[in-house]
Amino acid sequence: MTTKAEETMEMKYSELAELDKKHFFHPTTSFKQQQAQGPKFIFTEGKGIYLKDVRGKTVIDGLSSLWNVNIGHGREELGIAAMKQMKQLAFSSTFATNSHERVIELAEKVAKMAPGDLNMTFFTSGGSEANDTAFKTVRHYWQLKGKTAKKKIITRNKSYHGVSMGASSATGLPAFRAFPSLAPDFLYVDSSIEDLERLIAEEGADTIAAFVSEPVQGSGGVNPPPEDYFKKIRALCDRHDILFIADEVITGFGRTGTTFGMNNYDTVPDIMVIAKGITSGYAPLGGMVISEKLKNELIELSDGVFMHGYTYSGHPMCCAVALENLRIIEDEKLIENVQNMGDEFQKGFKWLADKHDVISDTRGIGLLGAVEIMKDKETKTRFDEPVSVKVIEEALNHGLLGRSIIYEGQDTLAFAPPFCINKEEVETVISIIDKSMTTVLNQLK
């Protein structure tokens, strides 16, 4: 029997759901599903690793929403930092050499955290803009050097770099490139050095501006790189005079158990793209970080204006939130917790694999992990319909929000919880995955 309070909450959900269907154009959502079903959740509150919707249901945010709420939900310190900055200076443009205190402090902070000689940041509102900025910058750089044919960007199959025109064009998942009028001069290659060398030889190194890669592919299936991959990439790019862009949008600021994903592979790119974790999703902010060498060459070669900039490049409030977020990550030793809880997750995944013979692979690094499903591991045969979709749906019934990745014929469960997760909560997540898989597999028998 429902209580009066439950009836009131359900009524509130129904009213909001109707308004949602009528007025809100959802990103990355099926139009028909939105209109037929309405929102699965209308979240109203978050605390730590938990989210609560307007009907009072609480779920574990097993993906940090979109791989980005790194310090967890409900940290009042970030709200205070935003309020303080807005009261002092809500906005000022950073065009034409104008600046402000917070953007200077944040640029310095990123330079101190970044690997190697990466020390100058162009700020954006998010990862897609940051990737587009990197692509435009490398092409501009080669143009300044008189090598105007060097404009092709090579990217990896199963990669994800965003949904703006350039970032969509760079994404190695065909589903995201189904939109018309993509940007030209993007090439796609499998994740082997041999394939990359072959492509460079076919296209001609004098036509290639840059190679871009995530340290660990996220939306493409949580795929760590092959052994010594990035050291070989670095050497190959140097040999052929190609710039190397590392897309650290998901992996940056601690997700892999190191400050940046590339730290795991002892490789320094020419350009690093950042977003998501720099504010833990509390404010929209991204950026392109360039090397000292590239910075000096751009200064030397440029006479005119760098004709690229966003209204909110270096937004004061967003920068203030980022600074507070990075302070919390350092002061509370959250990257150390990522390492420890990442180990616990991998132990849990191995336990699941021992119990469920349909699990063909478990992989991950830090708090970025995946479980792959196959009907028959020996023949590498998939189920007729992706099992991961059903497991994620069942997991919601037990209070866990995760992600199913089925691009390019995959059948993968992906998880990336907030850095503040503890051992007991990890065990709860593993237990829910176990229950959900058991239920779904029994239904398939």
PDB file of N, CA, C and O in Angstrom, residues 310-376:
ATOM      1  N   TYR A 310      36.347  31.003 -27.611  1.00  0.00           N
ATOM      2  CA  TYR A 310      34.953  30.832 -27.205  1.00  0.00           C
ATOM      3  C   TYR A 310      34.595  31.908 -26.184  1.00  0.00           C
ATOM      4  O   TYR A 310      35.445  32.338 -25.405  1.00  0.00           O
ATOM      5  N   THR A 311      33.344  32.316 -26.178  1.00  0.00           N
ATOM      6  CA  THR A 311      32.899  33.326 -25.217  1.00  0.00           C
ATOM      7  C   THR A 311      33.326  32.961 -23.800  1.00  0.00           C
ATOM      8  O   THR A 311      33.786  33.811 -23.035  1.00  0.00           O
ATOM      9  N   TYR A 312      33.182  31.664 -23.455  1.00  0.00           N
ATOM     10  CA  TYR A 312      33.439  31.260 -22.071  1.00  0.00           C
ATOM     11  C   TYR A 312      34.811  30.625 -21.865  1.00  0.00           C
ATOM     12  O   TYR A 312      35.011  29.867 -20.913  1.00  0.00           O
ATOM     13  N   SER A 313      35.764  30.924 -22.756  1.00  0.00           N
ATOM     14  CA  SER A 313      37.130  30.448 -22.545  1.00  0.00           C
ATOM     15  C   SER A 313      37.688  31.053 -21.257  1.00  0.00           C
ATOM     16  O   SER A 313      37.860  32.264 -21.148  1.00  0.00           O
ATOM     17  N   GLY A 314      37.962  30.195 -20.274  1.00  0.00           N
ATOM     18  CA  GLY A 314      38.502  30.674 -19.004  1.00  0.00           C
ATOM     19  C   GLY A 314      37.470  31.378 -18.147  1.00  0.00           C
ATOM     20  O   GLY A 314      37.775  32.372 -17.469  1.00  0.00           O
ATOM     21  N   HIS A 315      36.230  30.879 -18.142  1.00  0.00           N
ATOM     22  CA  HIS A 315      35.159  31.484 -17.339  1.00  0.00           C
ATOM     23  C   HIS A 315      35.581  31.550 -15.866  1.00  0.00           C
ATOM     24  O   HIS A 315      35.990  30.539 -15.288  1.00  0.00           O
ATOM     25  N   PRO A 316      35.491  32.721 -15.209  1.00  0.00           N
ATOM     26  CA  PRO A 316      35.990  32.872 -13.843  1.00  0.00           C
ATOM     27  C   PRO A 316      35.387  31.885 -12.842  1.00  0.00           C
ATOM     28  O   PRO A 316      36.114  31.277 -12.038  1.00  0.00           O
ATOM     29  N   MET A 317      34.059  31.725 -12.876  1.00  0.00           N
ATOM     30  CA  MET A 317      33.434  30.813 -11.923  1.00  0.00           C
ATOM     31  C   MET A 317      33.876  29.378 -12.152  1.00  0.00           C
ATOM     32  O   MET A 317      34.169  28.636 -11.215  1.00  0.00           O
ATOM     33  N   CYS A 318      33.924  28.963 -13.418  1.00  0.00           N
ATOM     34  CA  CYS A 318      34.351  27.590 -13.727  1.00  0.00           C
ATOM     35  C   CYS A 318      35.788  27.344 -13.277  1.00  0.00           C
ATOM     36  O   CYS A 318      36.115  26.264 -12.759  1.00  0.00           O
ATOM     37  N   CYS A 319      36.639  28.334 -13.462  1.00  0.00           N
ATOM     38  CA  CYS A 319      38.038  28.206 -13.030  1.00  0.00           C
ATOM     39  C   CYS A 319      38.136  28.101 -11.509  1.00  0.00           C
ATOM     40  O   CYS A 319      38.931  27.322 -10.976  1.00  0.00           O
ATOM     41  N   ALA A 320      37.320  28.879 -10.800  1.00  0.00           N
ATOM     42  CA  ALA A 320      37.313  28.821  -9.334  1.00  0.00           C
ATOM     43  C   ALA A 320      36.853  27.445  -8.851  1.00  0.00           C
ATOM     44  O   ALA A 320      37.420  26.875  -7.910  1.00  0.00           O
ATOM     45  N   VAL A 321      35.843  26.887  -9.498  1.00  0.00           N
ATOM     46  CA  VAL A 321      35.357  25.553  -9.148  1.00  0.00           C
ATOM     47  C   VAL A 321      36.435  24.513  -9.421  1.00  0.00           C
ATOM     48  O   VAL A 321      36.665  23.597  -8.622  1.00  0.00           O
ATOM     49  N   ALA A 322      37.126  24.649 -10.551  1.00  0.00           N
ATOM     50  CA  ALA A 322      38.201  23.713 -10.891  1.00  0.00           C
ATOM     51  C   ALA A 322      39.311  23.741  -9.844  1.00  0.00           C
ATOM     52  O   ALA A 322      39.801  22.686  -9.416  1.00  0.00           O
ATOM     53  N   LEU A 323      39.698  24.924  -9.425  1.00  0.00           N
ATOM     54  CA  LEU A 323      40.763  25.049  -8.421  1.00  0.00           C
ATOM     55  C   LEU A 323      40.368  24.372  -7.113  1.00  0.00           C
ATOM     56  O   LEU A 323      41.179  23.674  -6.484  1.00  0.00           O
ATOM     57  N   GLU A 324      39.124  24.548  -6.691  1.00  0.00           N
ATOM     58  CA  GLU A 324      38.662  23.911  -5.460  1.00  0.00           C
ATOM     59  C   GLU A 324      38.569  22.392  -5.633  1.00  0.00           C
ATOM     60  O   GLU A 324      38.923  21.627  -4.731  1.00  0.00           O
ATOM     61  N   ASN A 325      38.123  21.955  -6.786  1.00  0.00           N
ATOM     62  CA  ASN A 325      38.035  20.529  -7.070  1.00  0.00           C
ATOM     63  C   ASN A 325      39.418  19.871  -7.016  1.00  0.00           C
ATOM     64  O   ASN A 325      39.595  18.812  -6.402  1.00  0.00           O
ATOM     65  N   LEU A 326      40.402  20.506  -7.631  1.00  0.00           N
ATOM     66  CA  LEU A 326      41.753  19.949  -7.638  1.00  0.00           C
ATOM     67  C   LEU A 326      42.359  19.960  -6.239  1.00  0.00           C
ATOM     68  O   LEU A 326      43.132  19.055  -5.866  1.00  0.00           O
ATOM     69  N   ARG A 327      42.017  20.975  -5.450  1.00  0.00           N
ATOM     70  CA  ARG A 327      42.488  21.004  -4.057  1.00  0.00           C
ATOM     71  C   ARG A 327      41.945  19.811  -3.281  1.00  0.00           C
ATOM     72  O   ARG A 327      42.689  19.146  -2.542  1.00  0.00           O
ATOM     73  N   ILE A 328      40.663  19.517  -3.458  1.00  0.00           N
ATOM     74  CA  ILE A 328      40.039  18.394  -2.750  1.00  0.00           C
ATOM     75  C   ILE A 328      40.694  17.074  -3.163  1.00  0.00           C
ATOM     76  O   ILE A 328      40.989  16.224  -2.318  1.00  0.00           O
ATOM     77  N   ILE A 329      40.922  16.899  -4.451  1.00  0.00           N
ATOM     78  CA  ILE A 329      41.554  15.669  -4.934  1.00  0.00           C
ATOM     79  C   ILE A 329      42.914  15.466  -4.280  1.00  0.00           C
ATOM     80  O   ILE A 329      43.256  14.354  -3.853  1.00  0.00           O
ATOM     81  N   GLU A 330      43.680  16.545  -4.163  1.00  0.00           N
ATOM     82  CA  GLU A 330      45.011  16.449  -3.555  1.00  0.00           C
ATOM     83  C   GLU A 330      44.937  16.284  -2.036  1.00  0.00           C
ATOM     84  O   GLU A 330      45.549  15.374  -1.470  1.00  0.00           O
ATOM     85  N   ASP A 331      44.173  17.144  -1.377  1.00  0.00           N
ATOM     86  CA  ASP A 331      44.136  17.143   0.083  1.00  0.00           C
ATOM     87  C   ASP A 331      43.559  15.852   0.654  1.00  0.00           C
ATOM     88  O   ASP A 331      43.987  15.374   1.712  1.00  0.00           O
ATOM     89  N   GLU A 332      42.579  15.289  -0.032  1.00  0.00           N
ATOM     90  CA  GLU A 332      41.937  14.068   0.467  1.00  0.00           C
ATOM     91  C   GLU A 332      42.551  12.797  -0.107  1.00  0.00           C
ATOM     92  O   GLU A 332      42.025  11.707   0.095  1.00  0.00           O
ATOM     93  N   LYS A 333      43.667  12.977  -0.842  1.00  0.00           N
ATOM     94  CA  LYS A 333      44.410  11.833  -1.409  1.00  0.00           C
ATOM     95  C   LYS A 333      43.473  10.890  -2.188  1.00  0.00           C
ATOM     96  O   LYS A 333      43.536   9.667  -2.044  1.00  0.00           O
ATOM     97  N   LEU A 334      42.635  11.474  -3.010  1.00  0.00           N
ATOM     98  CA  LEU A 334      41.650  10.685  -3.737  1.00  0.00           C
ATOM     99  C   LEU A 334      42.271   9.833  -4.841  1.00  0.00           C
ATOM    100  O   LEU A 334      41.740   8.763  -5.176  1.00  0.00           O
ATOM    101  N   ILE A 335      43.394  10.273  -5.404  1.00  0.00           N
ATOM    102  CA  ILE A 335      44.035   9.445  -6.433  1.00  0.00           C
ATOM    103  C   ILE A 335      44.586   8.167  -5.805  1.00  0.00           C
ATOM    104  O   ILE A 335      44.528   7.087  -6.413  1.00  0.00           O
ATOM    105  N   GLU A 336      45.073   8.265  -4.586  1.00  0.00           N
ATOM    106  CA  GLU A 336      45.519   7.068  -3.868  1.00  0.00           C
ATOM    107  C   GLU A 336      44.341   6.124  -3.644  1.00  0.00           C
ATOM    108  O   GLU A 336      44.468   4.894  -3.775  1.00  0.00           O
ATOM    109  N   ASN A 337      43.168   6.672  -3.345  1.00  0.00           N
ATOM    110  CA  ASN A 337      41.977   5.831  -3.169  1.00  0.00           C
ATOM    111  C   ASN A 337      41.547   5.195  -4.492  1.00  0.00           C
ATOM    112  O   ASN A 337      41.061   4.054  -4.514  1.00  0.00           O
ATOM    113  N   VAL A 338      41.745   5.921  -5.589  1.00  0.00           N
ATOM    114  CA  VAL A 338      41.458   5.347  -6.907  1.00  0.00           C
ATOM    115  C   VAL A 338      42.307   4.106  -7.139  1.00  0.00           C
ATOM    116  O   VAL A 338      41.816   3.076  -7.622  1.00  0.00           O
ATOM    117  N   GLN A 339      43.578   4.180  -6.784  1.00  0.00           N
ATOM    118  CA  GLN A 339      44.470   3.023  -6.941  1.00  0.00           C
ATOM    119  C   GLN A 339      43.984   1.843  -6.103  1.00  0.00           C
ATOM    120  O   GLN A 339      43.864   0.712  -6.599  1.00  0.00           O
ATOM    121  N   ASN A 340      43.685   2.114  -4.835  1.00  0.00           N
ATOM    122  CA  ASN A 340      43.277   1.041  -3.927  1.00  0.00           C
ATOM    123  C   ASN A 340      41.931   0.443  -4.307  1.00  0.00           C
ATOM    124  O   ASN A 340      41.765  -0.786  -4.345  1.00  0.00           O
ATOM    125  N   MET A 341      40.960   1.298  -4.578  1.00  0.00           N
ATOM    126  CA  MET A 341      39.627   0.786  -4.927  1.00  0.00           C
ATOM    127  C   MET A 341      39.605   0.204  -6.346  1.00  0.00           C
ATOM    128  O   MET A 341      38.805  -0.691  -6.638  1.00  0.00           O
ATOM    129  N   GLY A 342      40.495   0.683  -7.200  1.00  0.00           N
ATOM    130  CA  GLY A 342      40.626   0.081  -8.520  1.00  0.00           C
ATOM    131  C   GLY A 342      41.083  -1.359  -8.418  1.00  0.00           C
ATOM    132  O   GLY A 342      40.589  -2.239  -9.137  1.00  0.00           O
ATOM    133  N   ASP A 343      42.012  -1.620  -7.499  1.00  0.00           N
ATOM    134  CA  ASP A 343      42.456  -2.997  -7.253  1.00  0.00           C
ATOM    135  C   ASP A 343      41.298  -3.855  -6.759  1.00  0.00           C
ATOM    136  O   ASP A 343      41.153  -5.017  -7.164  1.00  0.00           O
ATOM    137  N   GLU A 344      40.467  -3.285  -5.880  1.00  0.00           N
ATOM    138  CA  GLU A 344      39.316  -4.033  -5.352  1.00  0.00           C
ATOM    139  C   GLU A 344      38.319  -4.347  -6.468  1.00  0.00           C
ATOM    140  O   GLU A 344      37.738  -5.439  -6.506  1.00  0.00           O
ATOM    141  N   PHE A 345      38.123  -3.384  -7.373  1.00  0.00           N
ATOM    142  CA  PHE A 345      37.223  -3.626  -8.494  1.00  0.00           C
ATOM    143  C   PHE A 345      37.727  -4.760  -9.378  1.00  0.00           C
ATOM    144  O   PHE A 345      36.967  -5.641  -9.785  1.00  0.00           O
ATOM    145  N   GLN A 346      39.025  -4.739  -9.672  1.00  0.00           N
ATOM    146  CA  GLN A 346      39.568  -5.781 -10.546  1.00  0.00           C
ATOM    147  C   GLN A 346      39.477  -7.159  -9.890  1.00  0.00           C
ATOM    148  O   GLN A 346      39.212  -8.162 -10.563  1.00  0.00           O
ATOM    149  N   LYS A 347      39.657  -7.214  -8.568  1.00  0.00           N
ATOM    150  CA  LYS A 347      39.465  -8.482  -7.843  1.00  0.00           C
ATOM    151  C   LYS A 347      38.013  -8.938  -7.978  1.00  0.00           C
ATOM    152  O   LYS A 347      37.734 -10.123  -8.201  1.00  0.00           O
ATOM    153  N   GLY A 348      37.104  -7.987  -7.831  1.00  0.00           N
ATOM    154  CA  GLY A 348      35.684  -8.306  -7.965  1.00  0.00           C
ATOM    155  C   GLY A 348      35.333  -8.777  -9.358  1.00  0.00           C
ATOM    156  O   GLY A 348      34.556  -9.729  -9.534  1.00  0.00           O
ATOM    157  N   PHE A 349      35.894  -8.129 -10.369  1.00  0.00           N
ATOM    158  CA  PHE A 349      35.635  -8.537 -11.751  1.00  0.00           C
ATOM    159  C   PHE A 349      36.155  -9.950 -12.018  1.00  0.00           C
ATOM    160  O   PHE A 349      35.511 -10.745 -12.708  1.00  0.00           O
ATOM    161  N   LYS A 350      37.338 -10.251 -11.469  1.00  0.00           N
ATOM    162  CA  LYS A 350      37.904 -11.604 -11.638  1.00  0.00           C
ATOM    163  C   LYS A 350      37.001 -12.637 -10.960  1.00  0.00           C
ATOM    164  O   LYS A 350      36.784 -13.736 -11.482  1.00  0.00           O
ATOM    165  N   TRP A 351      36.462 -12.290  -9.798  1.00  0.00           N
ATOM    166  CA  TRP A 351      35.529 -13.191  -9.099  1.00  0.00           C
ATOM    167  C   TRP A 351      34.287 -13.426  -9.948  1.00  0.00           C
ATOM    168  O   TRP A 351      33.798 -14.555 -10.063  1.00  0.00           O
ATOM    169  N   LEU A 352      33.785 -12.380 -10.573  1.00  0.00           N
ATOM    170  CA  LEU A 352      32.629 -12.517 -11.457  1.00  0.00           C
ATOM    171  C   LEU A 352      32.952 -13.421 -12.648  1.00  0.00           C
ATOM    172  O   LEU A 352      32.137 -14.257 -13.048  1.00  0.00           O
ATOM    173  N   ALA A 353      34.158 -13.251 -13.203  1.00  0.00           N
ATOM    174  CA  ALA A 353      34.556 -14.062 -14.355  1.00  0.00           C
ATOM    175  C   ALA A 353      34.673 -15.541 -13.994  1.00  0.00           C
ATOM    176  O   ALA A 353      34.339 -16.414 -14.796  1.00  0.00           O
ATOM    177  N   ASP A 354      35.145 -15.822 -12.781  1.00  0.00           N
ATOM    178  CA  ASP A 354      35.238 -17.213 -12.330  1.00  0.00           C
ATOM    179  C   ASP A 354      33.854 -17.831 -12.147  1.00  0.00           C
ATOM    180  O   ASP A 354      33.667 -19.026 -12.355  1.00  0.00           O
ATOM    181  N   LYS A 355      32.895 -17.002 -11.767  1.00  0.00           N
ATOM    182  CA  LYS A 355      31.548 -17.501 -11.489  1.00  0.00           C
ATOM    183  C   LYS A 355      30.691 -17.609 -12.744  1.00  0.00           C
ATOM    184  O   LYS A 355      29.868 -18.526 -12.870  1.00  0.00           O
ATOM    185  N   HIS A 356      30.853 -16.659 -13.675  1.00  0.00           N
ATOM    186  CA  HIS A 356      30.010 -16.616 -14.875  1.00  0.00           C
ATOM    187  C   HIS A 356      30.871 -16.893 -16.107  1.00  0.00           C
ATOM    188  O   HIS A 356      31.685 -16.052 -16.500  1.00  0.00           O
ATOM    189  N   ASP A 357      30.685 -18.062 -16.718  1.00  0.00           N
ATOM    190  CA  ASP A 357      31.563 -18.421 -17.827  1.00  0.00           C
ATOM    191  C   ASP A 357      31.293 -17.635 -19.102  1.00  0.00           C
ATOM    192  O   ASP A 357      32.029 -17.758 -20.081  1.00  0.00           O
ATOM    193  N   VAL A 358      30.242 -16.796 -19.105  1.00  0.00           N
ATOM    194  CA  VAL A 358      29.996 -15.946 -20.277  1.00  0.00           C
ATOM    195  C   VAL A 358      30.863 -14.680 -20.252  1.00  0.00           C
ATOM    196  O   VAL A 358      30.885 -13.930 -21.232  1.00  0.00           O
ATOM    197  N   ILE A 359      31.542 -14.450 -19.155  1.00  0.00           N
ATOM    198  CA  ILE A 359      32.454 -13.298 -19.097  1.00  0.00           C
ATOM    199  C   ILE A 359      33.752 -13.689 -19.787  1.00  0.00           C
ATOM    200  O   ILE A 359      34.494 -14.555 -19.311  1.00  0.00           O
ATOM    201  N   SER A 360      34.019 -13.054 -20.917  1.00  0.00           N
ATOM    202  CA  SER A 360      35.188 -13.416 -21.717  1.00  0.00           C
ATOM    203  C   SER A 360      36.422 -12.597 -21.367  1.00  0.00           C
ATOM    204  O   SER A 360      37.546 -13.002 -21.649  1.00  0.00           O
ATOM    205  N   ASP A 361      36.202 -11.430 -20.760  1.00  0.00           N
ATOM    206  CA  ASP A 361      37.343 -10.568 -20.448  1.00  0.00           C
ATOM    207  C   ASP A 361      36.945  -9.557 -19.379  1.00  0.00           C
ATOM    208  O   ASP A 361      35.800  -9.093 -19.342  1.00  0.00           O
ATOM    209  N   THR A 362      37.874  -9.261 -18.493  1.00  0.00           N
ATOM    210  CA  THR A 362      37.730  -8.143 -17.562  1.00  0.00           C
ATOM    211  C   THR A 362      38.960  -7.274 -17.725  1.00  0.00           C
ATOM    212  O   THR A 362      40.063  -7.782 -17.900  1.00  0.00           O
ATOM    213  N   ARG A 363      38.777  -5.970 -17.697  1.00  0.00           N
ATOM    214  CA  ARG A 363      39.908  -5.083 -17.942  1.00  0.00           C
ATOM    215  C   ARG A 363      39.663  -3.744 -17.269  1.00  0.00           C
ATOM    216  O   ARG A 363      38.538  -3.410 -16.901  1.00  0.00           O
ATOM    217  N   GLY A 364      40.721  -3.003 -17.117  1.00  0.00           N
ATOM    218  CA  GLY A 364      40.578  -1.677 -16.543  1.00  0.00           C
ATOM    219  C   GLY A 364      41.851  -1.192 -15.913  1.00  0.00           C
ATOM    220  O   GLY A 364      42.862  -1.900 -15.846  1.00  0.00           O
ATOM    221  N   ILE A 365      41.803   0.041 -15.456  1.00  0.00           N
ATOM    222  CA  ILE A 365      42.924   0.664 -14.774  1.00  0.00           C
ATOM    223  C   ILE A 365      42.355   1.748 -13.874  1.00  0.00           C
ATOM    224  O   ILE A 365      41.507   2.533 -14.292  1.00  0.00           O
ATOM    225  N   GLY A 366      42.782   1.780 -12.620  1.00  0.00           N
ATOM    226  CA  GLY A 366      42.190   2.713 -11.678  1.00  0.00           C
ATOM    227  C   GLY A 366      40.707   2.439 -11.541  1.00  0.00           C
ATOM    228  O   GLY A 366      40.268   1.293 -11.539  1.00  0.00           O
ATOM    229  N   LEU A 367      39.912   3.491 -11.454  1.00  0.00           N
ATOM    230  CA  LEU A 367      38.453   3.337 -11.377  1.00  0.00           C
ATOM    231  C   LEU A 367      37.825   3.514 -12.754  1.00  0.00           C
ATOM    232  O   LEU A 367      36.936   4.332 -12.978  1.00  0.00           O
ATOM    233  N   LEU A 368      38.333   2.731 -13.679  1.00  0.00           N
ATOM    234  CA  LEU A 368      37.831   2.681 -15.043  1.00  0.00           C
ATOM    235  C   LEU A 368      37.894   1.214 -15.453  1.00  0.00           C
ATOM    236  O   LEU A 368      38.971   0.677 -15.706  1.00  0.00           O
ATOM    237  N   GLY A 369      36.737   0.545 -15.450  1.00  0.00           N
ATOM    238  CA  GLY A 369      36.763  -0.893 -15.653  1.00  0.00           C
ATOM    239  C   GLY A 369      35.637  -1.401 -16.523  1.00  0.00           C
ATOM    240  O   GLY A 369      34.603  -0.743 -16.691  1.00  0.00           O
ATOM    241  N   ALA A 370      35.843  -2.607 -17.072  1.00  0.00           N
ATOM    242  CA  ALA A 370      34.852  -3.196 -17.970  1.00  0.00           C
ATOM    243  C   ALA A 370      34.809  -4.705 -17.833  1.00  0.00           C
ATOM    244  O   ALA A 370      35.804  -5.342 -17.488  1.00  0.00           O
ATOM    245  N   VAL A 371      33.635  -5.260 -18.116  1.00  0.00           N
ATOM    246  CA  VAL A 371      33.403  -6.698 -18.144  1.00  0.00           C
ATOM    247  C   VAL A 371      32.795  -7.027 -19.503  1.00  0.00           C
ATOM    248  O   VAL A 371      31.750  -6.489 -19.860  1.00  0.00           O
ATOM    249  N   GLU A 372      33.467  -7.888 -20.275  1.00  0.00           N
ATOM    250  CA  GLU A 372      32.977  -8.232 -21.609  1.00  0.00           C
ATOM    251  C   GLU A 372      32.266  -9.578 -21.587  1.00  0.00           C
ATOM    252  O   GLU A 372      32.699 -10.516 -20.914  1.00  0.00           O
ATOM    253  N   ILE A 373      31.190  -9.670 -22.360  1.00  0.00           N
ATOM    254  CA  ILE A 373      30.333 -10.860 -22.355  1.00  0.00           C
ATOM    255  C   ILE A 373      30.327 -11.522 -23.727  1.00  0.00           C
ATOM    256  O   ILE A 373      30.212 -10.850 -24.757  1.00  0.00           O
ATOM    257  N   MET A 374      30.465 -12.866 -23.723  1.00  0.00           N
ATOM    258  CA  MET A 374      30.352 -13.660 -24.947  1.00  0.00           C
ATOM    259  C   MET A 374      29.591 -14.938 -24.647  1.00  0.00           C
ATOM    260  O   MET A 374      29.729 -15.517 -23.574  1.00  0.00           O
ATOM    261  N   LYS A 375      28.816 -15.372 -25.611  1.00  0.00           N
ATOM    262  CA  LYS A 375      28.074 -16.622 -25.454  1.00  0.00           C
ATOM    263  C   LYS A 375      29.022 -17.807 -25.389  1.00  0.00           C
ATOM    264  O   LYS A 375      28.848 -18.733 -24.593  1.00  0.00           O
ATOM    265  N   ASP A 376      30.055 -17.770 -26.242  1.00  0.00           N
ATOM    266  CA  ASP A 376      31.047 -18.849 -26.288  1.00  0.00           C
ATOM    267  C   ASP A 376      32.431 -18.237 -26.449  1.00  0.00           C
ATOM    268  O   ASP A 376      32.754 -17.676 -27.507  1.00  0.00           O
TER     269      ASP A 376
END
